Coordinates of N, CA, C and O in Angstrom, one line a residue:
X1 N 87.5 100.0 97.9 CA 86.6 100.2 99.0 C 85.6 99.1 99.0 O 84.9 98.9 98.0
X2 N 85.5 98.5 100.1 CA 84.4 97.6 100.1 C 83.2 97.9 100.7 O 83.2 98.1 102.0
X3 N 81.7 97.9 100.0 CA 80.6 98.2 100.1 C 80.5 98.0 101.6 O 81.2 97.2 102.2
X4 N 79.4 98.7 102.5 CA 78.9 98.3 103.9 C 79.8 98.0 104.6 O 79.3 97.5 105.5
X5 N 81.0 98.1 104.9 CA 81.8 97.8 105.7 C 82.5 99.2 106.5 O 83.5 99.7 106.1
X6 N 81.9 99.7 107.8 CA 81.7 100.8 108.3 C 82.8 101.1 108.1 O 83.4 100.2 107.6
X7 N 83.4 102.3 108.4 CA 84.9 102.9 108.6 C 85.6 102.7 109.8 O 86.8 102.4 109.7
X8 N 85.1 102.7 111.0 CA 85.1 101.7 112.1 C 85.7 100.6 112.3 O 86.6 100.4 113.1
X9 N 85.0 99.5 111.3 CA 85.7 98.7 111.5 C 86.5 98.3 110.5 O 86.5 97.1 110.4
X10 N 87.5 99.0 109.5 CA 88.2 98.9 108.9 C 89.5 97.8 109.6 O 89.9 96.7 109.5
X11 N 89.9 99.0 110.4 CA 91.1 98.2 111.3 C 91.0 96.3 112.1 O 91.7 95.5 112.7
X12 N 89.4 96.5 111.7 CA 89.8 95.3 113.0 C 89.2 94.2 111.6 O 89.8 93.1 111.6
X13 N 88.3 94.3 110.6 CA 88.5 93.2 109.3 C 89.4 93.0 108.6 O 89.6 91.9 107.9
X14 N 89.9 93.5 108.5 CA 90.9 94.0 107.4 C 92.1 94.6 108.0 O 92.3 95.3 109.0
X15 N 93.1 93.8 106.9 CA 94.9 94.2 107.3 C 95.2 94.9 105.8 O 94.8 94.6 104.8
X16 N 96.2 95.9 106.2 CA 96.8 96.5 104.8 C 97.4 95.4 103.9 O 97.4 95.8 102.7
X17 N 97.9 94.2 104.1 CA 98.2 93.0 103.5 C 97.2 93.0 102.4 O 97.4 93.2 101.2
X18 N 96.1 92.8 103.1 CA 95.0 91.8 102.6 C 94.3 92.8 101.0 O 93.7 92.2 100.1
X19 N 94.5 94.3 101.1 CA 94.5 95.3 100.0 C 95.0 95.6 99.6 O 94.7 96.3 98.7
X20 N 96.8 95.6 100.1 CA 97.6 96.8 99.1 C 98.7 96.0 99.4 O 99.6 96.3 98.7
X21 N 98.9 95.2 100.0 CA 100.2 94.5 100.2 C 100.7 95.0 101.5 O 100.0 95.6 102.3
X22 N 102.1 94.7 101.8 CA 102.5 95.0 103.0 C 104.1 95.2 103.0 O 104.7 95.4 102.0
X23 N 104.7 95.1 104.2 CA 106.3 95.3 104.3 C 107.2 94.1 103.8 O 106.6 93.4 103.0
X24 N 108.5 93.9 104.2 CA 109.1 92.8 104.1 C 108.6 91.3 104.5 O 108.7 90.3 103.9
X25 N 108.0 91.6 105.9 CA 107.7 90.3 105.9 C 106.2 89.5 105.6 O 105.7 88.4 105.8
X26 N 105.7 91.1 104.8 CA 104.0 90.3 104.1 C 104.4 89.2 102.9 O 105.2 89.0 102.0
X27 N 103.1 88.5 103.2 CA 103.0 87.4 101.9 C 102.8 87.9 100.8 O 103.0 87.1 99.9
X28 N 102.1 89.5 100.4 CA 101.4 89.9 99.6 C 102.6 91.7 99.6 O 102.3 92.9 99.9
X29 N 103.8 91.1 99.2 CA 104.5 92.6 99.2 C 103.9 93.9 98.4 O 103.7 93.9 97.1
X30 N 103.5 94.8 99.2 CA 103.7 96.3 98.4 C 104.6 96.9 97.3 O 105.7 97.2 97.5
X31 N 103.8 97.0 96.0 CA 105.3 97.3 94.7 C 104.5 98.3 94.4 O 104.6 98.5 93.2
X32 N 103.6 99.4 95.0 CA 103.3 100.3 93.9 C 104.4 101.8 94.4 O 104.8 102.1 95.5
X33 N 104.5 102.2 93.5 CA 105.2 103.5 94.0 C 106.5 102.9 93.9 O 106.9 102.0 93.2
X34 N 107.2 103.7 94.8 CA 108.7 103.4 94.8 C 108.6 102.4 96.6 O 109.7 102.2 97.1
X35 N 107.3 101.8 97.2 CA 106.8 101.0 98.3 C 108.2 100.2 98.7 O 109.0 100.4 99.6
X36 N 108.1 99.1 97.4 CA 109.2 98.0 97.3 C 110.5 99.0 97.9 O 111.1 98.4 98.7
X37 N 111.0 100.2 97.7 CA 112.4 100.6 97.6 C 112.5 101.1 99.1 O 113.5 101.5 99.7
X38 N 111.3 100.9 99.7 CA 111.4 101.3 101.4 C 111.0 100.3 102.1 O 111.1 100.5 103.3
X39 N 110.7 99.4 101.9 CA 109.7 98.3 102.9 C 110.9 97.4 102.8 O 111.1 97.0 104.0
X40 N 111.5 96.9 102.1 CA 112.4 95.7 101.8 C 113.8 96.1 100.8 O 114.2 95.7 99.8
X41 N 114.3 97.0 101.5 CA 115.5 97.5 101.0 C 116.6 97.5 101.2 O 117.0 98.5 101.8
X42 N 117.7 96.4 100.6 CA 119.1 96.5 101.0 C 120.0 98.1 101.1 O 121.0 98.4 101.8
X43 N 119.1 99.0 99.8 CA 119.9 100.1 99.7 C 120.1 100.6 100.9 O 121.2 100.7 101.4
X44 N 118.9 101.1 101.6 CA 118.7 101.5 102.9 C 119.3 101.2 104.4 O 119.6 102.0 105.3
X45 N 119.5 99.6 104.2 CA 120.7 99.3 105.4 C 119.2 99.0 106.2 O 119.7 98.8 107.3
X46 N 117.7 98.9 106.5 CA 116.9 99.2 106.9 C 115.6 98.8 106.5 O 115.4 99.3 105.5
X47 N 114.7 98.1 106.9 CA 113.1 97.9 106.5 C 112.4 99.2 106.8 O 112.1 99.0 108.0
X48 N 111.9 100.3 106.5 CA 110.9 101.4 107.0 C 109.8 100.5 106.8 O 109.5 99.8 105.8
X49 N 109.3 100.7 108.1 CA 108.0 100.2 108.9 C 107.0 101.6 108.0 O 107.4 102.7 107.8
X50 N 105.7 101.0 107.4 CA 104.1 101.8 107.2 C 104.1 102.6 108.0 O 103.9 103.7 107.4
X51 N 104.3 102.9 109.8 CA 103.6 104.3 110.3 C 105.1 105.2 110.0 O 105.1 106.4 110.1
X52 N 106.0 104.6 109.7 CA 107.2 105.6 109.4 C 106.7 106.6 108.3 O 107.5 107.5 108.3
X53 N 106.0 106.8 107.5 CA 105.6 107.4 106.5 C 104.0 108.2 106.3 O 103.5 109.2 105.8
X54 N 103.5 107.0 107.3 CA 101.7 107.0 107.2 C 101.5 107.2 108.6 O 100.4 106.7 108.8
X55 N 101.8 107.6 109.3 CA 101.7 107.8 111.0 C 100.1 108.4 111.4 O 99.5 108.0 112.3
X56 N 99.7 109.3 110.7 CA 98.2 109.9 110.9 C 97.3 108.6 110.4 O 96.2 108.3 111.0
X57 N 97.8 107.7 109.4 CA 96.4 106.6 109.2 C 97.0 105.5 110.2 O 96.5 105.2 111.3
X58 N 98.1 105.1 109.7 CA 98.1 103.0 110.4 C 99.2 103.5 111.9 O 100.1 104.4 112.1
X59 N 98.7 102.6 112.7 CA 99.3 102.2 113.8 C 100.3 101.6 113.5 O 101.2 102.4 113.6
X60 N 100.8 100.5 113.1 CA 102.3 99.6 112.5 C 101.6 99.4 111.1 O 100.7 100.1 110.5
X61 N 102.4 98.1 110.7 CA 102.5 97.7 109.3 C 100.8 97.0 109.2 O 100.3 97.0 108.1
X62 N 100.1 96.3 110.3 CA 98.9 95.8 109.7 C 97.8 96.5 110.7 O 96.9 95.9 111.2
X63 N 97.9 97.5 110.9 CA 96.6 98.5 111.9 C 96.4 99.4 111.3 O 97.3 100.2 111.0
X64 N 94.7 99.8 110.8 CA 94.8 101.0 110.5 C 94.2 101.4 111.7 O 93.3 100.9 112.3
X65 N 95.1 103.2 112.0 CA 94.5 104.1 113.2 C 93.8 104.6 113.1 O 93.0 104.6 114.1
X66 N 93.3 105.6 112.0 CA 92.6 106.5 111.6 C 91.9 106.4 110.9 O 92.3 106.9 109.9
X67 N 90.6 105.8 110.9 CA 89.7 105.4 109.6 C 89.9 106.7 108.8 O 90.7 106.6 107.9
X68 N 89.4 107.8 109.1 CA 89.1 108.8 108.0 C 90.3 109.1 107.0 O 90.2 109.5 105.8
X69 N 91.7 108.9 108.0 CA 92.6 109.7 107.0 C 92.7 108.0 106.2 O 93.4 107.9 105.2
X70 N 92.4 107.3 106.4 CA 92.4 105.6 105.1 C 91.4 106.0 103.9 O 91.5 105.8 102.7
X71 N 90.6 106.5 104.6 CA 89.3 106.5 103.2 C 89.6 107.7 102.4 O 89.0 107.7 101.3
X72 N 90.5 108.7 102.7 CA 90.4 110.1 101.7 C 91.2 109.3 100.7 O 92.0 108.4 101.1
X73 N 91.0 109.9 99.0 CA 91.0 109.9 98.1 C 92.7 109.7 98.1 O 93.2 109.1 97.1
X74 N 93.3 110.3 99.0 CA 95.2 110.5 98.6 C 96.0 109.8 99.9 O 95.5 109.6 101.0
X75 N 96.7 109.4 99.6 CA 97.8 109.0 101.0 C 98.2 110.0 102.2 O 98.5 111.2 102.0
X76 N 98.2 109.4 103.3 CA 98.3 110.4 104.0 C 99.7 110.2 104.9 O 99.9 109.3 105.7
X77 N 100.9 111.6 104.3 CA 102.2 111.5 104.4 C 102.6 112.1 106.0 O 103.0 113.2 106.1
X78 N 102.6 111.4 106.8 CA 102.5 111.9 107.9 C 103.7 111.8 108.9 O 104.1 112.4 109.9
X79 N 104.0 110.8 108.3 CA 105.7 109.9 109.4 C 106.7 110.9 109.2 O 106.8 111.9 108.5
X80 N 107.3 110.2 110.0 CA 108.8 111.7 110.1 C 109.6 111.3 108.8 O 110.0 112.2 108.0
X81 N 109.7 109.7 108.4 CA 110.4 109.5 107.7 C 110.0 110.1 106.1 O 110.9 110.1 105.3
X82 N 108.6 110.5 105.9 CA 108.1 110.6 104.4 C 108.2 112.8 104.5 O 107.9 113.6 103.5
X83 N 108.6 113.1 105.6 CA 109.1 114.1 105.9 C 107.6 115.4 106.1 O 107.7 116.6 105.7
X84 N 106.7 114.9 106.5 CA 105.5 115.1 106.7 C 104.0 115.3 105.8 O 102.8 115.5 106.0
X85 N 105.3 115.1 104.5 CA 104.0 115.3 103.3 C 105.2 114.9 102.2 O 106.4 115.1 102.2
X86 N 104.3 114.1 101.3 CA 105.0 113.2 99.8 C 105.7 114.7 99.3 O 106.9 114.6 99.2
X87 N 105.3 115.6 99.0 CA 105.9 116.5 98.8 C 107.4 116.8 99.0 O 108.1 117.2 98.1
X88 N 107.9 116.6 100.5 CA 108.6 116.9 101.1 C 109.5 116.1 101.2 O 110.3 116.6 101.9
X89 N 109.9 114.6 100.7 CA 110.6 113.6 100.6 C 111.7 114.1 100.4 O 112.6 114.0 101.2
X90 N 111.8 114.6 99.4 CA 113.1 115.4 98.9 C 113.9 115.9 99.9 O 115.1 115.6 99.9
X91 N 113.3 116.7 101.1 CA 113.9 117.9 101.9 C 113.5 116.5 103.0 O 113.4 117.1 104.1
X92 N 113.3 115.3 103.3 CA 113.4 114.4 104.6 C 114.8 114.1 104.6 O 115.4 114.1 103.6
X93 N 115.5 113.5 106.3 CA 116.9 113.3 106.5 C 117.1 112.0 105.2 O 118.3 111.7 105.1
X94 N 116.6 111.6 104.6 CA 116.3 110.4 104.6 C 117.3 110.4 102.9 O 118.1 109.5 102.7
X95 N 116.8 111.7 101.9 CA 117.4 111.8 100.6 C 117.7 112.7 100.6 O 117.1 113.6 100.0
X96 N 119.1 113.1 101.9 CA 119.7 114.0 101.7 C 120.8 114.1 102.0 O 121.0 112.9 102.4
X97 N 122.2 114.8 102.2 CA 123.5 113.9 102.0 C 124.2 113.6 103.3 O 125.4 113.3 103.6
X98 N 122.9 113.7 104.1 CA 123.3 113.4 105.9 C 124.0 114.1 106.1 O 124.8 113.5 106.7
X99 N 124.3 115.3 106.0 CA 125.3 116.3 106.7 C 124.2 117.8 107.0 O 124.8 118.8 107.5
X100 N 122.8 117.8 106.7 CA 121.8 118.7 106.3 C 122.2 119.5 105.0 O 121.6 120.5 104.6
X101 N 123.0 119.0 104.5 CA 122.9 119.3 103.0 C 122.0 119.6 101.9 O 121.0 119.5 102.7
X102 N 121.4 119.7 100.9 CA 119.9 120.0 99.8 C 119.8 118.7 99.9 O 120.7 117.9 100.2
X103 N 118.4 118.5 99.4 CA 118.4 116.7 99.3 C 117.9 116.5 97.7 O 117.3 117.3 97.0
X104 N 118.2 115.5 97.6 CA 118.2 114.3 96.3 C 116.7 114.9 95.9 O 115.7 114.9 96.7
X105 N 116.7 115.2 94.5 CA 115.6 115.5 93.7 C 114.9 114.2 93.7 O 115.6 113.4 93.1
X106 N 113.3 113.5 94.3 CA 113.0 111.9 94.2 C 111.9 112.4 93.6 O 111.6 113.6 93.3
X107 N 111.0 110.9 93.2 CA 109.6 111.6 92.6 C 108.8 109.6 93.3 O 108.9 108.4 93.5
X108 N 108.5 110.2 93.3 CA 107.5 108.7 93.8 C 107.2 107.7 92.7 O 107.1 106.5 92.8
X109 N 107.0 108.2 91.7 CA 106.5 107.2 90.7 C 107.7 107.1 89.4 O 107.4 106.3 88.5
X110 N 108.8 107.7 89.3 CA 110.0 107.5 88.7 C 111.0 107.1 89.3 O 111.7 106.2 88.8
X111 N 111.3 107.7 90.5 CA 112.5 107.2 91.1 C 113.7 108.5 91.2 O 113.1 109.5 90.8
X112 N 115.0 108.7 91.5 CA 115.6 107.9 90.5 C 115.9 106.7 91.5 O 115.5 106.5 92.6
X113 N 116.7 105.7 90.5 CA 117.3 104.8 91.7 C 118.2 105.1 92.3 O 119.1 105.3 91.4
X114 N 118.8 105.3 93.6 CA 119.6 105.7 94.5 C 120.7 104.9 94.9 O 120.6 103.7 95.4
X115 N 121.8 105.5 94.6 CA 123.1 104.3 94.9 C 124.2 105.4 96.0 O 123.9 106.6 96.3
X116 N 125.2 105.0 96.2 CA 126.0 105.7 97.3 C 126.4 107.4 96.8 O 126.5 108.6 97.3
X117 N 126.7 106.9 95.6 CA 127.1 108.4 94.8 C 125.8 109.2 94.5 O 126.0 110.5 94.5
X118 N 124.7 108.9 94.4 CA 124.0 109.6 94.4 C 123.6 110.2 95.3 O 123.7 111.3 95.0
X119 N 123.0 110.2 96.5 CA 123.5 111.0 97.4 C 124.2 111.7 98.5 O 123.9 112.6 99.3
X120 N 125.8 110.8 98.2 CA 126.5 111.6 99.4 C 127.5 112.1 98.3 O 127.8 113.3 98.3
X121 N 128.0 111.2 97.4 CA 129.1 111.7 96.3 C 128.7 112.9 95.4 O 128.4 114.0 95.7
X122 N 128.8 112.2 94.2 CA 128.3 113.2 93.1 C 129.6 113.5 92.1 O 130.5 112.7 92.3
X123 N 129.8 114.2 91.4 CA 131.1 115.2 90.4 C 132.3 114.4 90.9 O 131.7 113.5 91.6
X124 N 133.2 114.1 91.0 CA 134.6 113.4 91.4 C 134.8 112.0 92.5 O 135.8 111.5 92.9
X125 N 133.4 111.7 92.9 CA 133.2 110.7 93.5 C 133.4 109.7 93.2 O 132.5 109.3 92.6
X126 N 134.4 108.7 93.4 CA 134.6 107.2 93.3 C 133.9 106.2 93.8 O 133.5 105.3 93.0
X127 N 133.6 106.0 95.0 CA 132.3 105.4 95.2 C 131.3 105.9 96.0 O 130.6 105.3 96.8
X128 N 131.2 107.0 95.7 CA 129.7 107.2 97.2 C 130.8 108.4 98.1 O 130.0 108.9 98.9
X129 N 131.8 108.9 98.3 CA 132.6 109.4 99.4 C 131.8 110.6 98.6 O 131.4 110.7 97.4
X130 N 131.6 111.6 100.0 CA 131.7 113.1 99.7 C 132.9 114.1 99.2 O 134.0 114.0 99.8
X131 N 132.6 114.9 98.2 CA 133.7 115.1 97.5 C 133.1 116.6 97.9 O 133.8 117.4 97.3
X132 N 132.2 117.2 98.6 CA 132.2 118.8 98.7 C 133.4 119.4 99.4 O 134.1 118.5 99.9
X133 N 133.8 120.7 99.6 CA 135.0 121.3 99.8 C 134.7 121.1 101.6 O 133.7 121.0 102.3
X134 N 136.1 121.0 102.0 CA 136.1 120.8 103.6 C 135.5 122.0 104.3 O 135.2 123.1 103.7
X135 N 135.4 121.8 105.0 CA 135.3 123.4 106.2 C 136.2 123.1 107.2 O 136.7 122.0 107.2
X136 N 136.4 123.9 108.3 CA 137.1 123.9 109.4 C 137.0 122.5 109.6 O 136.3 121.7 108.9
X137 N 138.0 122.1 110.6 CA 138.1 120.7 111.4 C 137.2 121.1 112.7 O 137.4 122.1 113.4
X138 N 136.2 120.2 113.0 CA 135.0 120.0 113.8 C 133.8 120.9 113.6 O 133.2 121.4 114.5
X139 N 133.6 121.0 111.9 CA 132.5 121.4 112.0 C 131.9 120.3 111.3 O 132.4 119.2 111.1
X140 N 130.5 120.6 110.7 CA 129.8 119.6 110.4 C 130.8 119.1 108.7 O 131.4 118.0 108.5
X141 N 130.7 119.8 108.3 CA 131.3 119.5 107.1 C 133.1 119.5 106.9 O 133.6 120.0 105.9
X142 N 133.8 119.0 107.8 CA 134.7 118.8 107.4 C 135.2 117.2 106.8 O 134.9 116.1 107.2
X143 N 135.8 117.6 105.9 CA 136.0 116.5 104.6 C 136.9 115.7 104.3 O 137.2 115.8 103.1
X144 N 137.8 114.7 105.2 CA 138.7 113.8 104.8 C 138.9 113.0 103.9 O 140.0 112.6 103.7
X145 N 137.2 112.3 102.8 CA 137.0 111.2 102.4 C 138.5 111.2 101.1 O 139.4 110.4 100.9
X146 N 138.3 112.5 100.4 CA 139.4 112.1 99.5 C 140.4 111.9 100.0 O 141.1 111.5 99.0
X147 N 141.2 111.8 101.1 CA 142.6 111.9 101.4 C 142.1 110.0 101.7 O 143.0 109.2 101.5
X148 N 141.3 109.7 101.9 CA 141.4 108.5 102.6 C 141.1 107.5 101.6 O 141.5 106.3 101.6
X149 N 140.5 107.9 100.9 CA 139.8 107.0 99.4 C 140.6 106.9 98.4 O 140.8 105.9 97.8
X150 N 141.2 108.2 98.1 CA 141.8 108.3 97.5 C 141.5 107.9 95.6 O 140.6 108.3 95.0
X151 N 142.3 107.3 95.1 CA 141.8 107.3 93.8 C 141.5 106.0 93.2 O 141.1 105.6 92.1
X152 N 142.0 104.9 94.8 CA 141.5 103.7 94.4 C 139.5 103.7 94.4 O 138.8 102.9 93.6
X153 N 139.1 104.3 94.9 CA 137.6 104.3 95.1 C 136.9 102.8 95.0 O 135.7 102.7 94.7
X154 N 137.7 101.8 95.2 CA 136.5 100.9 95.8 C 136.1 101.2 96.8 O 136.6 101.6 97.8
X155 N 134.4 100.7 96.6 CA 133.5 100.5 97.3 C 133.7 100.0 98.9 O 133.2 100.5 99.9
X156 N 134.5 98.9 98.7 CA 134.9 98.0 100.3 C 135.6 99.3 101.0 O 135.7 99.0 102.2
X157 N 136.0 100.1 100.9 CA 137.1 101.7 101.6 C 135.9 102.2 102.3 O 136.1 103.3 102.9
X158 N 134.2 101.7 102.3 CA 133.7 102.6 103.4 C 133.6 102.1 104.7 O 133.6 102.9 105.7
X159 N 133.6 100.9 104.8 CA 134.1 99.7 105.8 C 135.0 99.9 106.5 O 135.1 99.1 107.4
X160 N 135.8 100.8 106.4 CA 137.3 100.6 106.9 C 137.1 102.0 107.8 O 137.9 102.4 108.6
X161 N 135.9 102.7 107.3 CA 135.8 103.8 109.3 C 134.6 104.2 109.5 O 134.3 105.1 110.2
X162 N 133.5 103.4 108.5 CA 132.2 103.1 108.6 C 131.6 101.6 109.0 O 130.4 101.3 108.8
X163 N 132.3 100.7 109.5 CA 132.4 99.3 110.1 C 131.1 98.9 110.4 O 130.6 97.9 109.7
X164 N 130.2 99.5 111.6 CA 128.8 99.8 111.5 C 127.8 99.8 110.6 O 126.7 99.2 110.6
X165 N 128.3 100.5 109.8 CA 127.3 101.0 108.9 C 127.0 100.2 107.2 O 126.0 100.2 106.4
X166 N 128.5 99.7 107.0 CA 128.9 99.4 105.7 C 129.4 97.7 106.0 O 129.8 97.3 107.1
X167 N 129.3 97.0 105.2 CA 129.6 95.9 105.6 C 130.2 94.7 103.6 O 129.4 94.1 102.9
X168 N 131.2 94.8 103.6 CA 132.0 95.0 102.3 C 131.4 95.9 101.1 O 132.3 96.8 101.0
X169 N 130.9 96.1 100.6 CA 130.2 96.5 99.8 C 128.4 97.3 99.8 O 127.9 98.2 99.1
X170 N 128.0 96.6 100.6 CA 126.7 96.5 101.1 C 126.4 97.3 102.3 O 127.4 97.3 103.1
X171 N 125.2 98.1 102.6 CA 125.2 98.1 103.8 C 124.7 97.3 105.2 O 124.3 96.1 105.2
X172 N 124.9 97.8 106.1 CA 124.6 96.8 107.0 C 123.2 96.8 107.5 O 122.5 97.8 107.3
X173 N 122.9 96.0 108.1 CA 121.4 95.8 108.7 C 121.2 96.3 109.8 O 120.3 96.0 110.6
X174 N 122.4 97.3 110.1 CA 122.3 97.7 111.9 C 121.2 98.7 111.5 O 120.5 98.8 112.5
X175 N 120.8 99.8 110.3 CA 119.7 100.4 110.6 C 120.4 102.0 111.2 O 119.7 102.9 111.6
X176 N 122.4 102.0 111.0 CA 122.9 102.9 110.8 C 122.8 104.1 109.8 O 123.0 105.2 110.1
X177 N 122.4 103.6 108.5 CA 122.5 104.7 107.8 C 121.5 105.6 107.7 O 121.7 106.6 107.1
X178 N 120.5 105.3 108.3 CA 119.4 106.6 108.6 C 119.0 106.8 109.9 O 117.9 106.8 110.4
X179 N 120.3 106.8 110.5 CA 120.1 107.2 112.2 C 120.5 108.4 112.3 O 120.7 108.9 113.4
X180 N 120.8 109.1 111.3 CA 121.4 110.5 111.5 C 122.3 110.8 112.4 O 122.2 111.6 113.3
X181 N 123.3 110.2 112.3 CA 124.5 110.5 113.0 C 125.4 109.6 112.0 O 125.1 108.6 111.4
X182 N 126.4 110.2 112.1 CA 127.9 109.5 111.3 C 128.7 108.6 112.2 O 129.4 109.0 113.1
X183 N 128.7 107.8 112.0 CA 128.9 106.5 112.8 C 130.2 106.0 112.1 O 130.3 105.3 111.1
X184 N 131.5 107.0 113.0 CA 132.9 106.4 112.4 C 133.1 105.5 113.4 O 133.2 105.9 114.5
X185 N 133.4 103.9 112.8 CA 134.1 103.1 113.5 C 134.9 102.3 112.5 O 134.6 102.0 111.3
X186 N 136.1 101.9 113.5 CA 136.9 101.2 112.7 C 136.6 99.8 111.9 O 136.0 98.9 112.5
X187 N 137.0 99.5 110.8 CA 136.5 98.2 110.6 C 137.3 97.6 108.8 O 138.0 98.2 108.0
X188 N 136.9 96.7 108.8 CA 137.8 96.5 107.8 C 139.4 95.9 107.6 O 140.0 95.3 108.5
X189 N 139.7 96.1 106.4 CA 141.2 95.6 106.7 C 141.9 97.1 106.6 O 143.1 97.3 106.8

């Protein structure tokens, strides 16, 4: 906190850059926390923008909106994406197996690190495919991945009716994988 400098005018001296770092495209990147694993993250397929998380304090990535919730002592988890409180990360769409399934046990200052099998796979998983038991055909959870993956389980097989979303190995930058919808399209060889 810098001496004399009203609350006021926090937003208009000063950029989140200039104290704590910032998103992908700051000069001065954010690494505290698990920051780096949201701001600039291939895992994600996605850059999460500061009010995605912090929506009661900052306007975007270098505005703050709300003097008061900037100055309290704790962060203030307010974005849809931080699932309205740090608490609740766990149960956000965000580390959970996109079908509204339990979500991924996270901790902010451990991690774990998050790869395809860890949240959609799990127990018999080859790369990342959901391996839970089917349900009816057209409900939420019905389950083709094993018939289609089968026991080759490379990675490049999510490409091939995730095209959108997956792009050989990697995800894509379309910003599909946390749009909450399952985006089968054809693609691949």
């Amino acid at each position: 906190i810098v001496s004399g400098v009203a609350a006021a005018q926090w937003g208009a001296t000063l950029n989140c850059d200039g104290c704590h770092g910032g998103n992908a495209g700051a000069t001065n990147k954010i690494t505290t926390g698990q920051h780096a694993l949201h701001t600039n993250n291939a895992v994600l397929g996605a850059n999460l923008s500061c009010v995605e998380c912090h929506a009661n304090t900052v306007l975007n990535d270098t505005t703050i909106g709300t003097a008061a919730n900037h100055m309290n002592s704790f962060a203030n988890f307010s974005g849809a994406k931080a699932g309205k409180n740090k608490a609740a990360c766990t149960a956000a769409y965000c580390h959970s197996d996109g079908k509204g399934g339990a979500g991924t046990t996270v901790s902010w200052s451990t991690g774990p690190a998050l790869d395809c099998k860890g949240c959609h796979g799990g127990g018999t998983s080859q790369a990342g495919e959901p391996v839970y038991t089917s349900t009816a055909p057209g409900t939420s959870k019905t389950n083709n991945h094993p018939k289609h993956v089968g026991t080759t389980g490379a990675n490049a097989t999510c490409q091939n009716c995730h095209s959108t979303t997956m792009s050989g190995t990697a995800l894509s930058a379309s910003g599909n994988h946390l749009n909450k919808s399952i985006n089968v399209i054809q693609g691949g060889t």
